[in-house]
Structure formats: C-alpha cells, structure tokens
mmCIF file of C-alpha atoms in Angstrom:
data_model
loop_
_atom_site.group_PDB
_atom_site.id
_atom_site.type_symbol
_atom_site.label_atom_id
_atom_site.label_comp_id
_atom_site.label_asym_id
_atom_site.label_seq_id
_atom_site.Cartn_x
_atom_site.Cartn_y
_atom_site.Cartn_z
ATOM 1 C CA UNK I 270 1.422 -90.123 129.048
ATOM 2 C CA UNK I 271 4.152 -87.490 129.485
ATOM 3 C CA UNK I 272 3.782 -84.136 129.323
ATOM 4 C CA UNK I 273 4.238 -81.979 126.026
ATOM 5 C CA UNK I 274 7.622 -81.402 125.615
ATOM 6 C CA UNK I 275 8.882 -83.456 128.460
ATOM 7 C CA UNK I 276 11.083 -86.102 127.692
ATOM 8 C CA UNK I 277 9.322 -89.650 127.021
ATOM 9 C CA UNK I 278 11.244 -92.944 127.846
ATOM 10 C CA UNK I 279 14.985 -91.416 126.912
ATOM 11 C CA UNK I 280 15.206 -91.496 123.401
ATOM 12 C CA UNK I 281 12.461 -88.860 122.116
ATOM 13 C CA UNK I 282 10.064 -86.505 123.449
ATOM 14 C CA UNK I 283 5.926 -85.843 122.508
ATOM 15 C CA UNK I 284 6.038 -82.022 120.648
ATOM 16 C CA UNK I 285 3.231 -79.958 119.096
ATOM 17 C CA UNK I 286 3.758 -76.239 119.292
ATOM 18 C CA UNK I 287 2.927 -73.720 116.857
ATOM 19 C CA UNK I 288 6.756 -73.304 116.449
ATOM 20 C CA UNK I 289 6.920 -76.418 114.984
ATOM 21 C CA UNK I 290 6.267 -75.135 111.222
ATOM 22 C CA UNK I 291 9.472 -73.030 111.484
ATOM 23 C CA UNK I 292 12.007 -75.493 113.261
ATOM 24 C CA UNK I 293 10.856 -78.279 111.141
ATOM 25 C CA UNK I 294 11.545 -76.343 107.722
ATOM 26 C CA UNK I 295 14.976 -77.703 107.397
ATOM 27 C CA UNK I 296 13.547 -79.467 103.988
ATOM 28 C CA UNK I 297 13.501 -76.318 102.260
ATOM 29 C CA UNK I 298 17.888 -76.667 102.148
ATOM 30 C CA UNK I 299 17.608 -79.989 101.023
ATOM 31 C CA UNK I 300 19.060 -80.475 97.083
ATOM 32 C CA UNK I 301 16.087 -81.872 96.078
ATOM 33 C CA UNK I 302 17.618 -82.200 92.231
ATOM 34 C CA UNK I 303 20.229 -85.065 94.171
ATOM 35 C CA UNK I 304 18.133 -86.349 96.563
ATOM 36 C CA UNK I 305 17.919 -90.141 96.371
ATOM 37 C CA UNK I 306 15.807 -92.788 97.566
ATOM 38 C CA UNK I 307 17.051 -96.684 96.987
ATOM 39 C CA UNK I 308 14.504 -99.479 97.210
ATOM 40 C CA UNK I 309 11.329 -96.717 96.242
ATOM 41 C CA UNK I 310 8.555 -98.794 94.875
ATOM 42 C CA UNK I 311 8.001 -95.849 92.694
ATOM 43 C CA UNK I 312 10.462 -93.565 91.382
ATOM 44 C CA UNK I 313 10.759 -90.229 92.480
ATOM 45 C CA UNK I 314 8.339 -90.574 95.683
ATOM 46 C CA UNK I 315 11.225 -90.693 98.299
ATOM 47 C CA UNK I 316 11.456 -87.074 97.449
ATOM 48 C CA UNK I 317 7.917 -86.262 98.561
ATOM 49 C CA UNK I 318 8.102 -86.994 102.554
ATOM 50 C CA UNK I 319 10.292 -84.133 102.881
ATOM 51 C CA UNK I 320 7.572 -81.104 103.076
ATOM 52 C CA UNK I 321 6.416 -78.758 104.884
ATOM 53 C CA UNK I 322 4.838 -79.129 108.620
ATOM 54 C CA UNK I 323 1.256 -78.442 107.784
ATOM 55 C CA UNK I 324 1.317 -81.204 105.058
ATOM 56 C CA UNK I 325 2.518 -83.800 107.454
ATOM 57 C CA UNK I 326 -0.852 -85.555 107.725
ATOM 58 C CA UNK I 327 -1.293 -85.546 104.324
ATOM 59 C CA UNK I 328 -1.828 -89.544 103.537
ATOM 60 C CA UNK I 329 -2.096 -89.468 100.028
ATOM 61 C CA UNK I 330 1.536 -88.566 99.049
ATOM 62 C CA UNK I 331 4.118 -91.737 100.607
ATOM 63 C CA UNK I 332 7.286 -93.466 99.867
ATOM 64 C CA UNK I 333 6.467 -97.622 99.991
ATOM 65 C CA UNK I 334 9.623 -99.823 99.447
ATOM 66 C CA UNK I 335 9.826 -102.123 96.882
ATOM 67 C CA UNK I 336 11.988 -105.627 97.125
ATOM 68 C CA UNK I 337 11.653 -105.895 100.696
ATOM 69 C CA UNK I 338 10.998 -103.741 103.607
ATOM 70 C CA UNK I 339 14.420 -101.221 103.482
ATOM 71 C CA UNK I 340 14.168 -97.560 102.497
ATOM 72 C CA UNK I 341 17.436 -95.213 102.061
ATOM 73 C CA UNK I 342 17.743 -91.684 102.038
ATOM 74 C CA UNK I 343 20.482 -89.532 100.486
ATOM 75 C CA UNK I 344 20.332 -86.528 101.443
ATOM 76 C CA UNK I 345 22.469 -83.876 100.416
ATOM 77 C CA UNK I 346 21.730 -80.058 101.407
ATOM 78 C CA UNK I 347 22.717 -77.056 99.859
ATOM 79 C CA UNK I 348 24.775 -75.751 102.653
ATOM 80 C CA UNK I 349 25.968 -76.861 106.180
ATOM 81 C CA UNK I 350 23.236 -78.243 108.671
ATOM 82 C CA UNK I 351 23.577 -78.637 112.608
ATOM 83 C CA UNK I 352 20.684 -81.144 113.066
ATOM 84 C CA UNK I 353 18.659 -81.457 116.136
ATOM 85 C CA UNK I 354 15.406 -83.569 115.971
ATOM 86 C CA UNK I 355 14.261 -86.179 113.201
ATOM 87 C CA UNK I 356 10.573 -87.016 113.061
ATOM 88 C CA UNK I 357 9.155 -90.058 111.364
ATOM 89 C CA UNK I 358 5.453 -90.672 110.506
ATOM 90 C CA UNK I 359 4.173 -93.535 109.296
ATOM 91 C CA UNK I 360 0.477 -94.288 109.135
ATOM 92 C CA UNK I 361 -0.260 -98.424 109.369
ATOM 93 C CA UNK I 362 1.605 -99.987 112.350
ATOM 94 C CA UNK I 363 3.009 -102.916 110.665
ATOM 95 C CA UNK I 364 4.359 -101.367 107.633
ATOM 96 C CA UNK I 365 5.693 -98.106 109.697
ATOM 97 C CA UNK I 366 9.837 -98.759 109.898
ATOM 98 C CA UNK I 367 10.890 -100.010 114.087
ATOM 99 C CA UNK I 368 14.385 -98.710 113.210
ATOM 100 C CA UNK I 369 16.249 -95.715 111.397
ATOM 101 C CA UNK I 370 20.325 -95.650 111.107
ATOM 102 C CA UNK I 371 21.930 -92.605 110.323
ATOM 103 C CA UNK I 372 24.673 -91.774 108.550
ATOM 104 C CA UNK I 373 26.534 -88.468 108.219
ATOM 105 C CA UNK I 374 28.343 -86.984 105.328
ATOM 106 C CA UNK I 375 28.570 -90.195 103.429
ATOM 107 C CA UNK I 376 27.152 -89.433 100.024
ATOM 108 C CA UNK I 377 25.746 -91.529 97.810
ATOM 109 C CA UNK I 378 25.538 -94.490 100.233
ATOM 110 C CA UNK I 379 24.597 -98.125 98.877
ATOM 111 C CA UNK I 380 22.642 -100.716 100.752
ATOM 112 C CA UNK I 381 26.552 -102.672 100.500
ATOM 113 C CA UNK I 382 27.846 -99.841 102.613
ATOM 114 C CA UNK I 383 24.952 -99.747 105.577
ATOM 115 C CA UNK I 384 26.952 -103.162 107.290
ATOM 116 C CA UNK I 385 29.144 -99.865 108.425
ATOM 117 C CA UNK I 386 28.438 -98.400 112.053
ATOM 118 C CA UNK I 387 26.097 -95.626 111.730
ATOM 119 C CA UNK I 388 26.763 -92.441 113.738
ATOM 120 C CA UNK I 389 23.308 -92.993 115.418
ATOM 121 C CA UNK I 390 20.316 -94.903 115.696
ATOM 122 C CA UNK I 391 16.725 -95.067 116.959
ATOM 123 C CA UNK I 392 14.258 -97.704 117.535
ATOM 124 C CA UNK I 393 11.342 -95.884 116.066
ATOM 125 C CA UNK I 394 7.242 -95.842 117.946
ATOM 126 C CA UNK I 395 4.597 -95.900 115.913
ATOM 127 C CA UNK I 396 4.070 -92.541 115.010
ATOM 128 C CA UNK I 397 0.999 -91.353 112.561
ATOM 129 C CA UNK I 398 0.633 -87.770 114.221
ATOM 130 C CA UNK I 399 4.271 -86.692 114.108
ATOM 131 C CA UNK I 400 4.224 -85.866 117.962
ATOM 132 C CA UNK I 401 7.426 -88.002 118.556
ATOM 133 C CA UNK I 402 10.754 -86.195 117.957
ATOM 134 C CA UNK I 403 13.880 -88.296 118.278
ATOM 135 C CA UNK I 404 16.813 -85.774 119.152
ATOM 136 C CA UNK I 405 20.293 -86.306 117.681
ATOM 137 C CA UNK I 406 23.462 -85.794 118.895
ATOM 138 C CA UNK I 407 24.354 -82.376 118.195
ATOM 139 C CA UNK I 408 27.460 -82.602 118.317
ATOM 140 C CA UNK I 409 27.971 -85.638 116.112
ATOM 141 C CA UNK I 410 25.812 -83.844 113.147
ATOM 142 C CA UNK I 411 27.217 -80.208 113.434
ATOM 143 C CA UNK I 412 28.050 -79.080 109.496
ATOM 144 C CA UNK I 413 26.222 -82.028 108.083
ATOM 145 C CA UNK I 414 26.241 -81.289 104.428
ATOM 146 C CA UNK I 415 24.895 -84.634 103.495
ATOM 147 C CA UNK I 416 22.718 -86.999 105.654
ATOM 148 C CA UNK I 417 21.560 -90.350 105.010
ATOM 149 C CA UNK I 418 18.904 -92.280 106.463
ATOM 150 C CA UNK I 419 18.645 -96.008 106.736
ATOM 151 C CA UNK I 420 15.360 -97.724 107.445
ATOM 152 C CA UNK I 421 15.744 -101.422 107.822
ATOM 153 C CA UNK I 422 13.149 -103.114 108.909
ATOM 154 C CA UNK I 423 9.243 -102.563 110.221
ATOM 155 C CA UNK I 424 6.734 -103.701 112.444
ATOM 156 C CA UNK I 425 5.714 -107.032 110.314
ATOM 157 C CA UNK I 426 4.591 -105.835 106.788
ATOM 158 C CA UNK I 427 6.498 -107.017 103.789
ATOM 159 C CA UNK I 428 6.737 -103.468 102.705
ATOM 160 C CA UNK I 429 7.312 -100.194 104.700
ATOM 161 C CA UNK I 430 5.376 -96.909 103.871
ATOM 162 C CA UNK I 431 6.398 -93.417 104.862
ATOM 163 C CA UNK I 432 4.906 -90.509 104.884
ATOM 164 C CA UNK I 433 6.871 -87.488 106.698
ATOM 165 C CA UNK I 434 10.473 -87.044 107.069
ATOM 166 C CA UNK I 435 10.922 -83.785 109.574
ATOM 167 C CA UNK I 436 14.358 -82.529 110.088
ATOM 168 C CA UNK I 437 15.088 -79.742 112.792
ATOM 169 C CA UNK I 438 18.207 -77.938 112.962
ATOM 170 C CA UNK I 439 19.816 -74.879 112.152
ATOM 171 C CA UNK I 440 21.191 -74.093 108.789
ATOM 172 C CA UNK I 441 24.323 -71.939 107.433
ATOM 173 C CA UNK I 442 25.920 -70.933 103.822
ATOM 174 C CA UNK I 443 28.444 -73.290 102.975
ATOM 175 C CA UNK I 444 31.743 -71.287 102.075
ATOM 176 C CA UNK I 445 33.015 -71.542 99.280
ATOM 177 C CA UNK I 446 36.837 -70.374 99.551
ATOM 178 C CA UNK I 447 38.751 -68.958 96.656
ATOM 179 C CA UNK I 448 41.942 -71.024 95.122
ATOM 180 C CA UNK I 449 45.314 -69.781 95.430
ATOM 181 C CA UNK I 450 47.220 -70.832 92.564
ATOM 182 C CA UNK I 451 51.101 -70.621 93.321
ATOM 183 C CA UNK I 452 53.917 -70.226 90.470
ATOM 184 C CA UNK I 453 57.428 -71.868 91.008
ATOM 185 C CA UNK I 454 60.142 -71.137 89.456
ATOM 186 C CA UNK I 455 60.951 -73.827 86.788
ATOM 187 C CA UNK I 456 64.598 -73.287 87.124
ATOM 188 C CA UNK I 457 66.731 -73.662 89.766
ATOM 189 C CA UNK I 458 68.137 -70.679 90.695
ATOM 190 C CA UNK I 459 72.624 -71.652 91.201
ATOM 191 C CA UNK I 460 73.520 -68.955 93.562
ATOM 192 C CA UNK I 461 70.573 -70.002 96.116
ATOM 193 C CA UNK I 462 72.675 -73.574 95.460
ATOM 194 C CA UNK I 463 75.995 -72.071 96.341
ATOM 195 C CA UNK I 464 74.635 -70.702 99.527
ATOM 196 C CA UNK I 465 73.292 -73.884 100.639
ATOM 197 C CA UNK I 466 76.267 -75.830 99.846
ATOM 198 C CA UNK I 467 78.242 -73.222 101.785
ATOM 199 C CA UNK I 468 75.850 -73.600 104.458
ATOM 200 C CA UNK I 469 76.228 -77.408 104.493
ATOM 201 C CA UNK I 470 79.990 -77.771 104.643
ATOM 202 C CA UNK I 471 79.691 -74.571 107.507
ATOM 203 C CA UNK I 472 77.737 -76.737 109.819
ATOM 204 C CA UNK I 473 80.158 -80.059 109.056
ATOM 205 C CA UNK I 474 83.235 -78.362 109.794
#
C-alpha cells in the first residue's frame, strides 16, 4: 500500500490528517436551498452527503438512486470555488458508483445533457473510509460557481448508494458589480451632423 499522502496509481492519493476537517469544509458554501439531486430514491436525501468530515462514517444518512443506478448532483455555491480534491464514500462494493463525470458551471443539468464531454472524470475505488482523494484539475475548476456531478454506473447493484460527498478547495465572495445605467440623448443633435458632413466631403475632396 502507498504511503499516506503519496500518490496511489495516478489518479488519487490515500489522506487522513487531522487537517482534513478544515480542507474538506467546502460544503458549508454550498446553496443548499438549490441543491439538486435527479434520480434520488427519496426526495431531499441527495442533500445529506454533503456534511461535515467527522460525520463521514455516518451510515445511516445516504442518497440510493431510484430508476436505475445514475445519481446527479447540482451543485450551486454561494460564491466562487477553486476546487482541489473530491472524495466519494460509498459503503457496499457493488452498489458504490465505478465512475463520476464532472461538469463545471452548467446549472441545472439534465440526464439529456450528460451525452456532453465532461470537463473531467474518474474511475472511482471502492472507498467506505474516505481515505481516497481524487484531485481535479485546478485549473479547469478555478471560480466554479456551480458544479455538477454525474455518477453513472456502479460495481453491479441495480441501485447505487452514497454516503459522503467531500469537496476541497478554496473559496472566495462572488462580486457582485454595480450597473451603470447610461442616458442618450433622444434627439439628434444637427450641428454635431453638420460637422460630420463637413468632415465627410473634407476627406473626399
């Protein structure tokens, strides 16, 4: 097994340090009032995978998909998010998701708009400790003011279960910039006319 913290076969690294309460608190800027979840078995438990650290191993609380085995995530925040690391944890093998596609300020996504390439993707490890960290490309989700996360497909179950979502990153204030409202004049003004005719027949002599 790899070291803590060492990278582990390219795509995401094995992480527990006691730092991990405050880089994974990124859920606290999520709008949690417009956060959606399509394909939720039960309404309103997409929302509850997004909490904090400590609760991560809590297996009572869990999103399970409905129809068939896809989950997807809206996520809007209430500012601008540079996002680092996703963690997924899952608890049964066969119904944790093999895949997540994700998707960066796209809101309100569909499951007719996921045929569209996403801006990256992981094949997910069984995961029921939340040790594996997948990191993003920074640079593709600097300001990320919306995120959403495609699941899929799983390991064999008809349904997929999950149980933490953990999102590191830094977050800023989005700006909000003041309008300028600009007044024209509603009549043309004749001698700024004149000039430019003058000017005209100037340059064609």
């Amino acid at each position: 097994m790899a070291p803590h913290g060492r990278c582990c076969e390219g795509d995401h690294q094995h992480r527990d340090t006691p730092e991990m309460g405050v880089e994974y608190s990124l859920y606290t800027k999520i709008d949690k009032n417009n956060l959606e979840c399509l394909n939720e078995a039960t309404e309103g438990t997409g929302k509850t995978v997004f909490k904090p650290w400590e609760e991560r191993l809590n297996f009572d609380v869990y999103v399970e998909s409905d129809a068939d085995e896809e989950l997807l995530f809206n996520i809007p925040f209430t500012g601008n998010v540079k996002l680092k690391g996703i963690i997924i944890i899952g608890e049964d093998a066969d119904t944790h998701p093999n895949k997540v596609r994700m998707f960066k300020n796209r809101p309100r996504m569909t499951f007719d708009d996921v045929s569209a390439v996403a801006d990256q993707e992981f094949q997910l490890h069984v995961d029921n400790t939340g040790l594996l960290e997948y990191a993003t490309k920074v640079v593709t989700f600097n300001s990320v003011h919306h995120l959403t996360l495609h699941f899929p497909s799983n390991f064999g179950a008809d349904t997929t279960r999950i149980y933490y979502i953990g999102l590191r990153g830094e977050y800023s204030e989005a700006h909000h910039h003041g309008v300028t409202i600009c007044t024209y004049e509603s009549r043309p003004n004749i001698a700024d006319h004149e000039k430019l005719q003058d000017n005209v027949t100037h340059r064609v002599q």
